[in-house]
XYZ file of C-alpha atoms in Angstrom:
126
model
C 0.225 -0.103 0.055
C 1.451 3.554 -1.157
C 0.009 6.334 -0.138
C 0.749 9.925 -1.814
C 0.028 13.219 -0.412
C 0.902 16.169 -3.226
C 1.476 19.917 -2.185
C 2.453 23.378 -3.405
C -0.101 24.178 -6.010
C -1.714 27.487 -5.928
C -2.119 30.595 -7.762
C 0.385 31.875 -10.150
C 0.675 34.626 -12.855
C 1.348 33.498 -16.112
C 5.090 33.174 -16.851
C 5.819 32.184 -13.641
C 6.598 29.178 -11.940
C 5.379 26.836 -9.543
C 7.134 23.384 -7.841
C 4.830 20.284 -6.625
C 5.713 17.654 -4.619
C 4.364 13.923 -4.076
C 5.408 12.897 -1.140
C 4.441 9.393 -0.635
C 4.166 6.356 2.289
C 6.109 3.531 2.516
C 9.352 2.096 2.511
C 8.809 0.303 -0.998
C 8.894 3.714 -2.760
C 11.664 2.967 -5.147
C 10.060 -0.147 -6.442
C 7.693 2.479 -7.974
C 7.199 4.233 -11.250
C 5.759 8.106 -10.391
C 4.137 10.072 -12.749
C 2.332 13.176 -12.823
C -1.326 13.925 -14.584
C -3.744 16.680 -14.555
C -7.271 17.424 -15.212
C -8.764 20.599 -16.063
C -12.698 20.596 -15.940
C -14.693 19.147 -18.564
C -11.546 17.633 -19.614
C -10.010 14.222 -19.693
C -7.045 13.337 -17.144
C -3.745 13.937 -19.159
C -0.235 12.627 -18.784
C 2.510 15.799 -17.686
C 5.523 13.312 -17.197
C 6.541 10.572 -15.115
C 9.977 8.954 -13.920
C 10.571 5.165 -13.717
C 12.052 3.290 -10.492
C 15.826 3.832 -11.571
C 14.984 7.765 -12.251
C 17.171 7.566 -15.025
C 14.313 8.104 -17.271
C 12.242 10.936 -17.311
C 9.492 11.360 -20.034
C 7.021 14.547 -20.310
C 4.252 15.013 -22.445
C 4.709 16.952 -25.362
C 2.179 20.335 -23.988
C 5.226 20.713 -21.021
C 8.525 19.509 -22.450
C 11.175 22.193 -21.777
C 9.380 23.934 -19.297
C 9.065 21.343 -16.614
C 11.797 19.102 -14.857
C 10.762 15.990 -12.682
C 12.972 14.852 -10.105
C 12.946 12.181 -7.501
C 14.480 11.919 -4.165
C 14.233 8.081 -3.132
C 15.918 9.151 0.291
C 12.870 11.714 0.825
C 9.924 9.362 -0.840
C 9.239 12.071 -2.876
C 8.726 13.299 -6.744
C 8.708 17.197 -7.885
C 7.462 18.525 -10.709
C 9.277 21.634 -11.507
C 6.897 24.089 -13.879
C 8.349 27.190 -15.262
C 6.907 29.843 -18.109
C 3.441 28.600 -16.771
C 0.650 29.317 -19.170
C -3.101 29.894 -18.034
C -3.522 26.718 -20.420
C -1.647 24.605 -17.799
C -4.859 25.561 -14.867
C -5.934 21.867 -13.528
C -5.556 19.782 -10.894
C -2.301 18.198 -10.680
C -1.991 14.539 -9.304
C 0.330 12.131 -9.067
C -0.042 8.418 -9.141
C 2.585 5.337 -8.396
C 2.553 2.043 -10.208
C 4.737 -0.971 -10.016
C 4.215 -2.584 -13.068
C 4.562 0.529 -15.941
C 6.442 0.135 -18.890
C 7.080 2.939 -21.612
C 3.653 1.913 -23.675
C 1.348 2.120 -20.406
C 3.294 4.881 -19.052
C 0.641 7.563 -20.042
C -1.997 5.302 -19.345
C -3.911 6.576 -15.636
C -5.524 2.811 -15.719
C -2.051 1.422 -15.424
C -1.439 3.036 -12.118
C -2.289 1.847 -8.907
C -2.103 4.439 -6.651
C -3.421 8.309 -6.580
C -2.921 11.218 -4.343
C -5.824 13.676 -4.098
C -4.318 16.318 -6.025
C -3.366 19.918 -6.006
C -5.012 23.041 -7.685
C -2.889 24.955 -10.048
C -4.108 28.428 -11.389
C -2.496 30.640 -13.661
C -3.989 33.879 -14.458
C -3.233 35.988 -17.749
């Protein structure tokens, strides 16, 4: 069992930055792939980026590539999402998810994940 808690969301002006955190419980954190998803009102959940267990490979959605960085601290059981040059279209609830059986072809699929956090709201004003 893994519990995930996100933090760091808020209101920011376009062009600003935010750093989201996903803190995980349990001593098996190292065995999980952790990804970030977001969901805007009336839209489907969208993959933002993810890092595999080894943290050697990190993947991003085209919509955030070049503006976002995912980092992982296994010692602190925490994954971070640094977002820069934020745009109003980045406004959404951001959630982290953990899965133990992810491969590259399933990384972007919400149904492939076992555990989810409650989400944190990010609002970007124009």
